[in-house]
Short mmCIF file of C-alpha atoms in Angstrom, two decimals:
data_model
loop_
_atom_site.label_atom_id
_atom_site.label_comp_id
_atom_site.label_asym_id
_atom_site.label_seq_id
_atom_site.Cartn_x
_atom_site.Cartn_y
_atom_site.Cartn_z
CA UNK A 1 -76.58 8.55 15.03
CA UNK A 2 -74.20 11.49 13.57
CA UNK A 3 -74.46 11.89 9.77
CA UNK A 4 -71.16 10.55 9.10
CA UNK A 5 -72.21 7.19 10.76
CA UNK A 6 -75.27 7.20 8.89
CA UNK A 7 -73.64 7.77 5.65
CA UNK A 8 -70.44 5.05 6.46
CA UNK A 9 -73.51 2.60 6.90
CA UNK A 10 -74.42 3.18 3.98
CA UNK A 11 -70.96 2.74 2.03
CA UNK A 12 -71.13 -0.43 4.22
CA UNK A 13 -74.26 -1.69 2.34
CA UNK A 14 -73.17 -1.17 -0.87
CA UNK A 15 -69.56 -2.71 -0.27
CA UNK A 16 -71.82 -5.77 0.39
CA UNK A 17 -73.52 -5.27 -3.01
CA UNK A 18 -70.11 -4.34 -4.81
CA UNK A 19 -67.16 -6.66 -3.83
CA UNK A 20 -68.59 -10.15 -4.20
CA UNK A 21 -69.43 -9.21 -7.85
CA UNK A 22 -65.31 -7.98 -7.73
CA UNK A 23 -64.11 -11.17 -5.99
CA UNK A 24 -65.75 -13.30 -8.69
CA UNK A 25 -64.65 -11.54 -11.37
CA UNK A 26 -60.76 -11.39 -9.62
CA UNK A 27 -60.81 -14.86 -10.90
CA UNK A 28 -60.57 -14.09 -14.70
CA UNK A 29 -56.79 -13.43 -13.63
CA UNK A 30 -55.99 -17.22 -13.43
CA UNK A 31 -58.86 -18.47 -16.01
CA UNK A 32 -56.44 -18.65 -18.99
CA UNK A 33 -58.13 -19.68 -22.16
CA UNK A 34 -57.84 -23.70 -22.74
CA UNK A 35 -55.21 -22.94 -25.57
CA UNK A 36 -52.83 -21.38 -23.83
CA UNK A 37 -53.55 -23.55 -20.11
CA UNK A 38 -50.30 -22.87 -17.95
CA UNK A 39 -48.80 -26.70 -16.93
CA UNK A 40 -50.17 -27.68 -13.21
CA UNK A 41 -46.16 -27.59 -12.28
CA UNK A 42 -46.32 -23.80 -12.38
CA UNK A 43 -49.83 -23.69 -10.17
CA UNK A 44 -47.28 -22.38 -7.28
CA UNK A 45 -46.66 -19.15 -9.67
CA UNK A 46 -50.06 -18.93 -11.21
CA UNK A 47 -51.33 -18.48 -7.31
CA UNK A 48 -48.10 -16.43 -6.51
CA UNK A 49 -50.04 -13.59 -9.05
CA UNK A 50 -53.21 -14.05 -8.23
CA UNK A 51 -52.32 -13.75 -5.06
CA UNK A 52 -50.62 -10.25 -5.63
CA UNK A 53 -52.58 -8.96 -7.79
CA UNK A 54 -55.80 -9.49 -5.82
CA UNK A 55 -54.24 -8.19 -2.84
CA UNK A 56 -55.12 -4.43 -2.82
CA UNK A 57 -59.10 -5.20 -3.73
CA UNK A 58 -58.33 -8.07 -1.17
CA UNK A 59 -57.98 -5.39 1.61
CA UNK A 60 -60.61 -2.67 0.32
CA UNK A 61 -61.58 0.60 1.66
CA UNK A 62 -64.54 2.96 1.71
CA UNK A 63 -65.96 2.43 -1.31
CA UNK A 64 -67.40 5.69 -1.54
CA UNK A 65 -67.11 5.77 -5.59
CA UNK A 66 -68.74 2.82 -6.62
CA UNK A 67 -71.31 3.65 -3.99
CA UNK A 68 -72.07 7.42 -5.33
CA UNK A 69 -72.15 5.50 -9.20
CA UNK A 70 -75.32 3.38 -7.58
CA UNK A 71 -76.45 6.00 -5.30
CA UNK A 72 -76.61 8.27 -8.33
CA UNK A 73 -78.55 5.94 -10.51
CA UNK A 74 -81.54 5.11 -7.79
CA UNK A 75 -81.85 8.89 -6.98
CA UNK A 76 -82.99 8.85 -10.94
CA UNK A 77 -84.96 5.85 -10.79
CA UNK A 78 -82.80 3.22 -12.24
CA UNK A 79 -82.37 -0.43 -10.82
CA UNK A 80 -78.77 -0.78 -9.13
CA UNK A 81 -78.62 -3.76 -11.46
CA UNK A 82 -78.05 -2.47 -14.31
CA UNK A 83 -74.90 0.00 -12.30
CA UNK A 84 -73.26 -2.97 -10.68
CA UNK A 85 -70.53 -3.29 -13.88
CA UNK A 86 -69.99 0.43 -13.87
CA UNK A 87 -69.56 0.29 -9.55
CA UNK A 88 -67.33 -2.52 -9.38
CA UNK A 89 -65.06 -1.28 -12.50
CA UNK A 90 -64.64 2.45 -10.70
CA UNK A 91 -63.74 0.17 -7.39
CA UNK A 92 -60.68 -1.73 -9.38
CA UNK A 93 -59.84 1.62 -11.16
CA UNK A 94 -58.77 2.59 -7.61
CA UNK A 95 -56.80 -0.19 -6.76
CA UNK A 96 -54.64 0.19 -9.82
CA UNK A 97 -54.57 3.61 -9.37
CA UNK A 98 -53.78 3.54 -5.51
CA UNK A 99 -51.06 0.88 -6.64
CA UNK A 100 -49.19 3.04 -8.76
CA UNK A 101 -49.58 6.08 -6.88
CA UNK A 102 -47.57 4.22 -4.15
CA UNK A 103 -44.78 3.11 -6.34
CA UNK A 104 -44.33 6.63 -7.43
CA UNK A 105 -44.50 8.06 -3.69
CA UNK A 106 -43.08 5.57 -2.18
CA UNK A 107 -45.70 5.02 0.74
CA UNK A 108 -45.24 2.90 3.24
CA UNK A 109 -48.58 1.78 4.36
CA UNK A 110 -52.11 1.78 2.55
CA UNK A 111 -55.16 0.89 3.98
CA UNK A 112 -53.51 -0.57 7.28
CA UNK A 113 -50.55 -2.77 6.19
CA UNK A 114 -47.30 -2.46 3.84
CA UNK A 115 -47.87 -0.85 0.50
CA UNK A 116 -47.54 -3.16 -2.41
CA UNK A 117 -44.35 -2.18 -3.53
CA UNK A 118 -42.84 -3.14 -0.25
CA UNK A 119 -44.07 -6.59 -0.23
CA UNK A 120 -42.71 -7.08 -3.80
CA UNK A 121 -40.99 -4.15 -5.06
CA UNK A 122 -41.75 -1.67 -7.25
CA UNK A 123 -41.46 -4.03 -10.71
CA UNK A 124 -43.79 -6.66 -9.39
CA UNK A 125 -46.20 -4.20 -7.80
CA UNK A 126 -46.05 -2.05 -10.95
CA UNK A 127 -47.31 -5.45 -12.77
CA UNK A 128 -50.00 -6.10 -10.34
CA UNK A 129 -51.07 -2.69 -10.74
CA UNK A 130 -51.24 -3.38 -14.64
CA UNK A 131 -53.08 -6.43 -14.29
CA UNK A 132 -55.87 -4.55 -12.38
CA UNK A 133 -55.75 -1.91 -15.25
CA UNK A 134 -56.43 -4.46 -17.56
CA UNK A 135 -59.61 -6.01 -15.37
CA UNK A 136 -60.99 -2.80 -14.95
CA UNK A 137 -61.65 -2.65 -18.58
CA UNK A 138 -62.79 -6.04 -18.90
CA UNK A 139 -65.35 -5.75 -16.28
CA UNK A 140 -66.76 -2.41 -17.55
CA UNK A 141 -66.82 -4.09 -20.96
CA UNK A 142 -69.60 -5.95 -19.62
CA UNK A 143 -71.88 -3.16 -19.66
CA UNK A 144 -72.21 -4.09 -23.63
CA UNK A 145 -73.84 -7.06 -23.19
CA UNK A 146 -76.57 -5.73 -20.39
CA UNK A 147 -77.43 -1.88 -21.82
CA UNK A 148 -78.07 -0.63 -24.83
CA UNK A 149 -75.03 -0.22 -27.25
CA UNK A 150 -75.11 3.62 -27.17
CA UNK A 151 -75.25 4.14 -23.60
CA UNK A 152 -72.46 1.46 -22.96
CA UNK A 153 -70.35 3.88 -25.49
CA UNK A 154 -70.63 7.17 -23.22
CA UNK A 155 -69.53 5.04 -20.34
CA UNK A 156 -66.80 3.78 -21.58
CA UNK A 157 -66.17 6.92 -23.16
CA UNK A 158 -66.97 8.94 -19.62
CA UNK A 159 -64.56 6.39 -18.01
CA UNK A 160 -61.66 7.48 -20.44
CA UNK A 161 -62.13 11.04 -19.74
CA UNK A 162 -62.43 10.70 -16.30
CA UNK A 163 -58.85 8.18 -15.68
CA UNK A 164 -57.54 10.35 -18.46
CA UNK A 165 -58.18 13.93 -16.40
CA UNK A 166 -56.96 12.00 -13.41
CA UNK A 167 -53.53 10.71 -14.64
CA UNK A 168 -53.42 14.35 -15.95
CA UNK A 169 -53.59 15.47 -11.98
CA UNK A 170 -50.86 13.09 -11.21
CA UNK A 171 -48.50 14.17 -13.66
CA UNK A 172 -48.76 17.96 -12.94
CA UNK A 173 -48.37 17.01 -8.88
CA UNK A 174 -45.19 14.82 -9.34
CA UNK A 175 -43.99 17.13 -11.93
CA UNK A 176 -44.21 20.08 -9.46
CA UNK A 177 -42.91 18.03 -6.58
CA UNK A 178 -40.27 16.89 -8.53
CA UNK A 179 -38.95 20.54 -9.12
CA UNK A 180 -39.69 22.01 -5.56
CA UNK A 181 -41.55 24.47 -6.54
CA UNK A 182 -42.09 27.14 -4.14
CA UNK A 183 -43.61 29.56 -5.74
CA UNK A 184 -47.31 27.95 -6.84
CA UNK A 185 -50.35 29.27 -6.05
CA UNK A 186 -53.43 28.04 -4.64
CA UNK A 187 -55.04 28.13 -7.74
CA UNK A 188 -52.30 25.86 -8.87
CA UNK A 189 -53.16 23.73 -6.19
CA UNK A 190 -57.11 23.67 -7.08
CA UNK A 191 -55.82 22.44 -10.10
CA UNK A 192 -54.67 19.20 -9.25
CA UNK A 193 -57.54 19.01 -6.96
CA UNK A 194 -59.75 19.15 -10.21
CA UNK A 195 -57.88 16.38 -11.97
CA UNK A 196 -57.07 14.30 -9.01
CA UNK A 197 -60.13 14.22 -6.86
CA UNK A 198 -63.08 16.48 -8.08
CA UNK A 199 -63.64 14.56 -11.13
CA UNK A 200 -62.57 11.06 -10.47
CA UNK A 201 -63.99 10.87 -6.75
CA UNK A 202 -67.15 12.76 -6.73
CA UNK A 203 -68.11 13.69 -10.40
CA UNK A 204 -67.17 10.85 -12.50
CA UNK A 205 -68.98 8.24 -10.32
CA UNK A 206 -71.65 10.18 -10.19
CA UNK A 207 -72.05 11.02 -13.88
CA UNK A 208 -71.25 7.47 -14.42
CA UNK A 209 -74.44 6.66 -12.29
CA UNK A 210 -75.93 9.06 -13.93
CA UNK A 211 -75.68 8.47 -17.77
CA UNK A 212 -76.52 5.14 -16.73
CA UNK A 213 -79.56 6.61 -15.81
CA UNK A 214 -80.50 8.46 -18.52
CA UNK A 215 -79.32 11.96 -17.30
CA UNK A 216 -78.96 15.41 -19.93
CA UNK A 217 -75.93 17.00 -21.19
CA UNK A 218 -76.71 20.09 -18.75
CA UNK A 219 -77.79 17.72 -16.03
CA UNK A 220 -73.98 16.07 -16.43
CA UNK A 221 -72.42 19.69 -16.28
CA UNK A 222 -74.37 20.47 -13.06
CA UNK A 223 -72.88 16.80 -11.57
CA UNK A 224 -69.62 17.78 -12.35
CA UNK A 225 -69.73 21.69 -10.93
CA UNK A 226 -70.81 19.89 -7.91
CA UNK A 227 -68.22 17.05 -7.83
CA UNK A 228 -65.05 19.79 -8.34
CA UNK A 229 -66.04 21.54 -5.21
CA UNK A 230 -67.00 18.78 -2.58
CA UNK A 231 -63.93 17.18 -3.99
CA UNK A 232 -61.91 20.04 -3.53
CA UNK A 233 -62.98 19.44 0.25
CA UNK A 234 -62.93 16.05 0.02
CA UNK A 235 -58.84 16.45 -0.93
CA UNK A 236 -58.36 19.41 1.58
CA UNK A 237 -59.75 17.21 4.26
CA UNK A 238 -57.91 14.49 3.24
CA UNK A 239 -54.20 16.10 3.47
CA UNK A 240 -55.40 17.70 6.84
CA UNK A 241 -56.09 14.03 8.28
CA UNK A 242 -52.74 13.38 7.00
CA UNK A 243 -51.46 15.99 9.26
CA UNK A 244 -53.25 15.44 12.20
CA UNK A 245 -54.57 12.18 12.11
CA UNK A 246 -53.80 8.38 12.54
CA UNK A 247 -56.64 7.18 10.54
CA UNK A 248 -58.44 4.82 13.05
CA UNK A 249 -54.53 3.09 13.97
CA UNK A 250 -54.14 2.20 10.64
CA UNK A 251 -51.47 4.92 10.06
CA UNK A 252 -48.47 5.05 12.15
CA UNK A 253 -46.60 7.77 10.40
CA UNK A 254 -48.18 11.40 10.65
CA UNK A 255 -46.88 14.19 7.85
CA UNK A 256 -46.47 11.55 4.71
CA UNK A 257 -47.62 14.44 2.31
CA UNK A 258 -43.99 16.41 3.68
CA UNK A 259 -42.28 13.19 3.74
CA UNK A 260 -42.99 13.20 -0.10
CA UNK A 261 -42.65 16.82 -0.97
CA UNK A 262 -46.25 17.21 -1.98
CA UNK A 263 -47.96 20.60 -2.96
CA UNK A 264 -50.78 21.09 -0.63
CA UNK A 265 -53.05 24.27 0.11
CA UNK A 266 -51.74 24.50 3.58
CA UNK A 267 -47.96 23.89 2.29
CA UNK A 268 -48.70 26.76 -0.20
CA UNK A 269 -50.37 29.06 2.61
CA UNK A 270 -47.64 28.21 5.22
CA UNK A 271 -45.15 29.19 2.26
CA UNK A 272 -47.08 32.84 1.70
CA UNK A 273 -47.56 33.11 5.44
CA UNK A 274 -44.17 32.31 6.98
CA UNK A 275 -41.40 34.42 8.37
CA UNK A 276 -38.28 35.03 6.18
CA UNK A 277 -36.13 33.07 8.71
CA UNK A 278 -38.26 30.29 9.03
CA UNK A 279 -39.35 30.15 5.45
CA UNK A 280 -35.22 29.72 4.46
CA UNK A 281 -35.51 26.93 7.03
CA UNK A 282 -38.69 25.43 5.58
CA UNK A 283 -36.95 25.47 2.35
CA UNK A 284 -34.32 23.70 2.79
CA UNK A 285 -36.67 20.45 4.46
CA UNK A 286 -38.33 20.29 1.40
CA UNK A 287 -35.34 20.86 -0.65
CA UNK A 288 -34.45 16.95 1.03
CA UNK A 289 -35.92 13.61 -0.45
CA UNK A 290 -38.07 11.55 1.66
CA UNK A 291 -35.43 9.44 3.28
CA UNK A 292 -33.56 12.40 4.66
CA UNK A 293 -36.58 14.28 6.46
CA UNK A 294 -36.45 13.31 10.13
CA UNK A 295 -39.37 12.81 12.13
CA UNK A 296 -38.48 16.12 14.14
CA UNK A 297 -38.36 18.49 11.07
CA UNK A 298 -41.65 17.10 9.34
CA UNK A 299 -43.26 17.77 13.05
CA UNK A 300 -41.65 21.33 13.16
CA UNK A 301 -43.55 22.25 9.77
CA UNK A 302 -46.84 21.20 11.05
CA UNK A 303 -46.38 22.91 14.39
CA UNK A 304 -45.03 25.96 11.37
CA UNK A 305 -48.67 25.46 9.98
CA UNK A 306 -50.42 25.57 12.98
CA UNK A 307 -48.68 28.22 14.41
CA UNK A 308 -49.56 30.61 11.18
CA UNK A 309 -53.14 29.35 10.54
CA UNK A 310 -52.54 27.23 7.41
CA UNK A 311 -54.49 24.30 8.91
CA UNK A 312 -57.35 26.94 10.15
CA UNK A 313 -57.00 28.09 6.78
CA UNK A 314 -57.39 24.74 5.23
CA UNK A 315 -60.47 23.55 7.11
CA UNK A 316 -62.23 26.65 6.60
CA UNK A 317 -61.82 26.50 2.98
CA UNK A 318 -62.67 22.97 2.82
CA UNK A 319 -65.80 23.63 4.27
CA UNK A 320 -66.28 26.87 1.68
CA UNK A 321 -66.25 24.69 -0.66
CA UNK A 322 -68.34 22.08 0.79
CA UNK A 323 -71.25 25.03 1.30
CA UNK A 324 -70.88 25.91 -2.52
CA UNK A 325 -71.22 21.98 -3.37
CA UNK A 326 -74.45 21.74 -1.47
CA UNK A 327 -75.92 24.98 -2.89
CA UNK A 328 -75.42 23.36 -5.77
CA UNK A 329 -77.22 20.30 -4.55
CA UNK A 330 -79.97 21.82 -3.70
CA UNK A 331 -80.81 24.38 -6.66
CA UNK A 332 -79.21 22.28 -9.60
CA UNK A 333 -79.25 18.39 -8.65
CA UNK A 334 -83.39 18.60 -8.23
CA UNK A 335 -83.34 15.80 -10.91
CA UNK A 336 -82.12 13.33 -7.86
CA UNK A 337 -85.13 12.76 -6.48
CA UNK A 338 -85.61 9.74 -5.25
CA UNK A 339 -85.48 8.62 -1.78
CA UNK A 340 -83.81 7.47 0.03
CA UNK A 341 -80.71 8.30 -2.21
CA UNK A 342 -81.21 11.81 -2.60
CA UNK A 343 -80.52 12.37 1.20
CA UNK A 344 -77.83 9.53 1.34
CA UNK A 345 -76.44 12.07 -1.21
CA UNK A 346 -76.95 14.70 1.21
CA UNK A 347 -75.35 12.88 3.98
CA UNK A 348 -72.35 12.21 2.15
CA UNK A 349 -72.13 16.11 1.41
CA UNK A 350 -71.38 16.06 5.48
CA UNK A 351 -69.41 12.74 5.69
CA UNK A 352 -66.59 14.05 3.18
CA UNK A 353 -66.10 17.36 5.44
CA UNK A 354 -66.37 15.57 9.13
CA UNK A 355 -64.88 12.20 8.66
CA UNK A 356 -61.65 11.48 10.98
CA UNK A 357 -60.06 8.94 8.73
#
């Protein structure tokens, strides 16, 4: 069995652990205090929202965050127990997230089927998404009535610096797409890949996991160095599969990132790498909004990329970057010892730079 498929196992076993504790806490959204009960004529409407609102956790994913918060905190010897609060409130911060994020790019598909927004539009979706927002903070509010007050404080704390950092990312990336900016650099880039994915995909969870745990100011620092540059590849992977992927069927529509104008490393390198002719061409593609891209011009800029080495370019700096993040694992993250989580670590070090979806 390949490393990846070892590693998705595992993600596998913990969404096991994870989601029934989310589906029974989904259920708060329709538990309205006994002095402000809604009438039993409006029951339709009541399950109307829950139904909406539930429907993104409803579907699920990867879970590869809440599983690196309880991976983190066996690998320094704590019981998952005391993590599950922390797990399942980083799960529901991404189903907010993802539900906003799709209202402001208007995607078309996530995880499989329509996006929210184009079941209900963007108002209702927006409120579903807020309603989420709100749970997430209720559920990790439960860590101060299990831990001890002050470590419940640095997680919540940890949990506002890490959403705060992220909706940081997605500001700067709109922002940038908004303007069509063609002259940012790949530093620029690395940037958002900080805010956006570094920190809330790999090093938050895992610091999460680890304060949990116990863990030192300079052992938090060391999670984090590792976190920006496995989720720099993490990200650089990720808008590759976009490219050249269908995500196991569940995406019909190759080259969404160009659809929407995003700033990518490979858009950046094609950019710097392209022929004056071409480039004016380029240009004026991303100069259009979404709607007016055809499918032929969004597949002439990949074939662009391909045919100037951006998407060489990309994977082999995704995988640069994957090689620093396990040097770091291996001289600085000593402290997660304990097996079997330290190698499921390991594993997901290769999972995040061979996965096909």
């Amino acid at each position: 069995m390949s490393q990846t498929h070892k590693f998705l196992e595992v993600l596998e076993n913990y969404k096991k652990i994870v989601w029934p504790y989310i589906e029974s806490n989904l259920n708060q959204i329709k538990d309205y205090p006994s002095f402000c009960q809604i009438d039993k004529e409006y029951q339709s409407l009541i399950d109307f929202h829950f139904n909406m609102v539930s429907d993104y956790p409803q579907r699920q994913g990867k879970y590869l965050r809440p599983s690196l918060v309880l991976l983190t905190t066996q690998a320094m010897g704590l019981d998952q127990k005391l993590a599950i609060s922390t797990a399942a409130a980083m799960q529901i911060s991404e189903d907010w997230v993802l539900g906003h994020d799709d209202i402001e790019d208007q995607s078309d598909k996530r995880r499989g089927l329509p996006a929210l927004q184009k079941i209900y539009g963007d108002s209702l979706a927006l409120n579903a998404g807020d309603n989420l927002h709100l749970l997430m903070w209720q559920v990790l509010g439960q860590n101060f009535s299990k831990l001890e007050l002050s470590t419940a404080k640095k997680i919540y704390q940890e949990f506002f610096d890490m959403i705060n950092r992220t909706l940081f990312g997605q500001t700067i990336e709109i922002k940038w797409t908004q303007e069509n900016r063609f002259d940012l650099t790949q530093e620029d880039i690395l940037l958002i890949l900080e805010s956006k994915t570094g920190y809330y995909t790999i090093a938050g969870p895992m610091r999460l996991g680890a304060i949990l745990a116990g863990a030192t100011k300079s052992q938090l620092e060391s999670i984090y160095r590792f976190g920006v540059m496995l989720g720099r590849s993490f990200q650089i992977i990720d808008d590759l599969l976009d490219l050249t992927s269908d995500f196991g069927g569940q995406k019909k529509q190759q080259g969404n990132d160009i659809y929407e104008g995003k700033r990518t490393v490979m858009l950046v390198h094609l950019l710097n790498n392209i022929d004056s002719k071409n480039k004016e061409k380029l240009k004026k593609i991303l100069l259009k909004n979404r709607t007016e891209k055809t499918e032929t011009e969004v597949t002439w800029v990949i074939d662009q990329m391909k045919q100037v080495g951006s998407l060489d370019y990309s994977q082999e700096l995704a995988t640069e970057f994957s090689q620093k993040a396990r040097k770091i694992f291996e001289k600085e993250l000593k402290f997660l010892s304990i097996e079997p989580f330290r190698s499921q670590i390991s594993d997901c070090i290769d999972f995040i730079t061979t996965r096909t979806h």
